[in-house]
Amino acid sequence: MPTQRRIPSRADGIANREKLLVAAEIYFAEHGLDAPMQGIAESAGVGVGTLYRNFASHDDLIEALFERIWDVFLSVASSASAQESGWSALETFLREAVTLLVENPATTEIMRRHAENEPSSGPSRAWVEPLEEFLKRAQDEGSARPDLTGRDLSAAPLALGALQNFHVDERPEIATRMVTLMLDGMRA
């Protein structure tokens, strides 16, 4: 039976949960996803009991982080879809998604772990569908390669996950360059 997630309703509980999620993103980026959860409580400035009241297990915490990432990626896709042209939408999506990955280094690993923990969740199809809409617009305009797929586009930001290996000060510049090169390969 799946674990029921506890979402706090009091303002202090909501604030503590948010502090824990922010701290977990940073902590996991620095120490890896398998680092002890107690360090997250320390980083957030809350007790271990508060951590476990919000996230009964490591997997529950990973799932909560994944849900945050999912919401942000859907927001990025929505922002891209609102662009005037299909190519502008494609470019907006790729640049914003890669910026998210650069600013939140644990994102790629959290997404991978979610897929391992929840193999039947099937988020990839739900993620690809919004991208296919503006990709088709770009292809109809003649600006995107006709063989480019929504799956290609969804994988592109994740393919740049190795940017995390560069020094934090170098990442934005390298990311911008890599996205430009990737976009050049996507043009018709």
Short mmCIF file of C-alpha atoms in Angstrom, two decimals:
data_model
loop_
_atom_site.label_atom_id
_atom_site.label_comp_id
_atom_site.label_asym_id
_atom_site.label_seq_id
_atom_site.Cartn_x
_atom_site.Cartn_y
_atom_site.Cartn_z
CA MET A 1 0.00 0.00 0.00
CA PRO A 2 1.48 3.41 -0.98
CA THR A 3 2.53 5.79 1.75
CA GLN A 4 0.11 8.64 2.37
CA ARG A 5 2.00 11.95 2.13
CA ARG A 6 1.48 14.35 4.99
CA ILE A 7 1.11 17.94 3.86
CA PRO A 8 1.12 20.38 6.78
CA SER A 9 -1.70 22.90 7.06
CA ARG A 10 -0.40 25.30 9.73
CA ALA A 11 1.75 28.20 8.55
CA ASP A 12 4.77 27.10 10.58
CA GLY A 13 4.42 23.54 9.29
CA ILE A 14 4.22 24.75 5.70
CA ALA A 15 7.28 26.98 6.23
CA ASN A 16 9.25 24.10 7.76
CA ARG A 17 8.36 21.80 4.88
CA GLU A 18 9.50 24.41 2.37
CA LYS A 19 12.77 24.96 4.29
CA LEU A 20 13.36 21.21 4.26
CA LEU A 21 12.75 20.94 0.51
CA VAL A 22 15.07 23.85 -0.29
CA ALA A 23 17.74 22.47 2.05
CA ALA A 24 17.36 18.99 0.54
CA GLU A 25 17.96 20.28 -3.00
CA ILE A 26 21.19 21.97 -1.91
CA TYR A 27 22.29 19.16 0.40
CA PHE A 28 21.72 16.44 -2.19
CA ALA A 29 23.52 18.48 -4.86
CA GLU A 30 26.55 18.70 -2.56
CA HIS A 31 26.50 15.22 -1.00
CA GLY A 32 24.53 12.99 -3.39
CA LEU A 33 21.04 11.57 -3.07
CA ASP A 34 22.09 8.82 -0.69
CA ALA A 35 23.50 11.22 1.93
CA PRO A 36 21.98 10.83 5.43
CA MET A 37 18.75 12.75 5.87
CA GLN A 38 19.81 14.14 9.28
CA GLY A 39 22.11 16.57 7.46
CA ILE A 40 19.09 18.04 5.71
CA ALA A 41 17.40 18.79 9.03
CA GLU A 42 20.57 20.51 10.24
CA SER A 43 20.85 22.51 7.00
CA ALA A 44 17.21 23.60 7.27
CA GLY A 45 17.60 24.55 10.93
CA VAL A 46 14.88 22.17 12.13
CA GLY A 47 14.89 19.03 14.23
CA VAL A 48 15.11 15.52 12.83
CA GLY A 49 11.58 14.90 14.14
CA THR A 50 10.27 17.73 11.94
CA LEU A 51 12.02 16.19 8.96
CA TYR A 52 10.47 12.76 9.55
CA ARG A 53 7.01 14.22 10.27
CA ASN A 54 7.13 15.75 6.81
CA PHE A 55 8.93 12.93 5.01
CA ALA A 56 8.60 9.50 6.59
CA SER A 57 11.31 8.06 4.37
CA HIS A 58 14.06 8.98 1.98
CA ASP A 59 11.82 7.93 -0.93
CA ASP A 60 9.05 10.26 0.30
CA LEU A 61 11.51 13.16 0.27
CA ILE A 62 12.72 12.28 -3.23
CA GLU A 63 9.11 12.12 -4.42
CA ALA A 64 8.34 15.55 -2.94
CA LEU A 65 11.42 16.99 -4.66
CA PHE A 66 10.38 15.36 -7.93
CA GLU A 67 6.91 16.91 -7.67
CA ARG A 68 8.49 20.36 -7.26
CA ILE A 69 10.70 19.79 -10.30
CA TRP A 70 7.75 18.47 -12.30
CA ASP A 71 5.72 21.62 -11.52
CA VAL A 72 8.61 23.86 -12.58
CA PHE A 73 9.18 21.96 -15.82
CA LEU A 74 5.47 22.16 -16.65
CA SER A 75 5.64 25.91 -15.99
CA VAL A 76 8.63 26.14 -18.35
CA ALA A 77 6.70 24.25 -21.03
CA SER A 78 3.71 26.53 -20.53
CA SER A 79 5.89 29.63 -20.80
CA ALA A 80 7.41 28.24 -23.99
CA SER A 81 4.00 27.42 -25.49
CA ALA A 82 2.95 31.04 -25.02
CA GLN A 83 5.64 32.26 -27.43
CA GLU A 84 4.55 33.68 -30.79
CA SER A 85 6.46 31.29 -33.00
CA GLY A 86 7.17 27.60 -32.67
CA TRP A 87 10.91 28.22 -32.89
CA SER A 88 10.76 30.85 -30.12
CA ALA A 89 8.83 28.34 -28.02
CA LEU A 90 11.41 25.63 -28.65
CA GLU A 91 14.28 27.98 -27.83
CA THR A 92 12.54 29.35 -24.72
CA PHE A 93 11.88 25.84 -23.46
CA LEU A 94 15.44 24.66 -23.94
CA ARG A 95 17.08 27.75 -22.43
CA GLU A 96 14.77 27.85 -19.39
CA ALA A 97 14.98 24.10 -18.76
CA VAL A 98 18.78 24.13 -18.90
CA THR A 99 18.88 27.18 -16.61
CA LEU A 100 16.79 25.23 -14.13
CA LEU A 101 19.24 22.32 -14.28
CA VAL A 102 22.23 24.61 -13.82
CA GLU A 103 20.64 26.39 -10.87
CA ASN A 104 19.41 23.15 -9.24
CA PRO A 105 22.22 20.62 -9.65
CA ALA A 106 20.38 17.69 -8.05
CA THR A 107 17.51 17.86 -10.56
CA THR A 108 18.79 15.25 -13.01
CA GLU A 109 19.59 12.77 -10.23
CA ILE A 110 16.21 13.34 -8.54
CA MET A 111 14.41 12.67 -11.81
CA ARG A 112 16.44 9.50 -12.39
CA ARG A 113 15.77 8.25 -8.86
CA HIS A 114 12.05 8.95 -9.21
CA ALA A 115 11.97 6.85 -12.38
CA GLU A 116 13.69 4.01 -10.49
CA ASN A 117 11.37 4.29 -7.48
CA GLU A 118 8.17 4.67 -9.52
CA PRO A 119 8.73 2.84 -12.83
CA SER A 120 5.00 2.70 -13.56
CA SER A 121 4.41 6.42 -13.05
CA GLY A 122 5.11 7.14 -16.72
CA PRO A 123 5.92 10.86 -16.40
CA SER A 124 7.85 10.96 -19.63
CA ARG A 125 4.76 10.80 -21.88
CA ALA A 126 3.00 13.51 -19.88
CA TRP A 127 6.15 15.58 -20.14
CA VAL A 128 6.63 15.05 -23.90
CA GLU A 129 3.06 15.92 -24.95
CA PRO A 130 3.22 19.67 -24.16
CA LEU A 131 6.53 19.90 -26.03
CA GLU A 132 5.13 18.24 -29.14
CA GLU A 133 2.60 21.04 -29.57
CA PHE A 134 5.15 23.82 -30.03
CA LEU A 135 7.61 21.52 -31.79
CA LYS A 136 4.93 20.85 -34.44
CA ARG A 137 4.43 24.62 -34.78
CA ALA A 138 8.18 25.06 -35.35
CA GLN A 139 8.21 22.26 -37.92
CA ASP A 140 5.16 23.67 -39.72
CA GLU A 141 6.94 27.04 -39.87
CA GLY A 142 9.94 25.28 -41.40
CA SER A 143 12.27 26.39 -38.61
CA ALA A 144 12.82 23.02 -36.88
CA ARG A 145 14.17 19.80 -38.37
CA PRO A 146 11.32 17.59 -39.59
CA ASP A 147 12.83 14.53 -37.86
CA LEU A 148 13.01 16.23 -34.43
CA THR A 149 10.63 14.65 -31.90
CA GLY A 150 9.14 15.73 -28.59
CA ARG A 151 11.15 12.98 -26.93
CA ASP A 152 14.35 14.47 -28.42
CA LEU A 153 13.40 17.86 -27.07
CA SER A 154 12.55 16.50 -23.62
CA ALA A 155 15.90 14.71 -23.42
CA ALA A 156 17.97 17.69 -24.55
CA PRO A 157 18.15 19.51 -21.19
CA LEU A 158 18.92 16.27 -19.35
CA ALA A 159 21.71 15.52 -21.83
CA LEU A 160 23.42 18.63 -20.48
CA GLY A 161 23.34 17.33 -16.91
CA ALA A 162 27.13 16.95 -17.03
CA LEU A 163 27.34 20.74 -16.76
CA GLN A 164 27.30 20.10 -13.01
CA ASN A 165 30.89 18.86 -13.34
CA PHE A 166 32.09 22.36 -14.20
CA HIS A 167 32.88 24.96 -11.57
CA VAL A 168 29.72 26.77 -10.47
CA ASP A 169 31.02 30.09 -11.90
CA GLU A 170 31.57 28.53 -15.33
CA ARG A 171 28.24 26.74 -15.64
CA PRO A 172 26.03 29.58 -16.95
CA GLU A 173 28.44 30.51 -19.75
CA ILE A 174 29.04 26.90 -20.77
CA ALA A 175 25.31 26.15 -20.58
CA THR A 176 24.50 29.09 -22.85
CA ARG A 177 27.07 27.92 -25.39
CA MET A 178 25.91 24.29 -25.28
CA VAL A 179 22.26 25.29 -25.70
CA THR A 180 23.17 27.45 -28.70
CA LEU A 181 25.03 24.53 -30.28
CA MET A 182 22.15 22.17 -29.52
CA LEU A 183 19.64 24.60 -31.05
CA ASP A 184 21.78 24.89 -34.18
CA GLY A 185 21.50 21.12 -34.55
CA MET A 186 17.71 21.33 -34.22
CA ARG A 187 17.24 23.93 -36.95
CA ALA A 188 15.79 22.93 -40.29
#
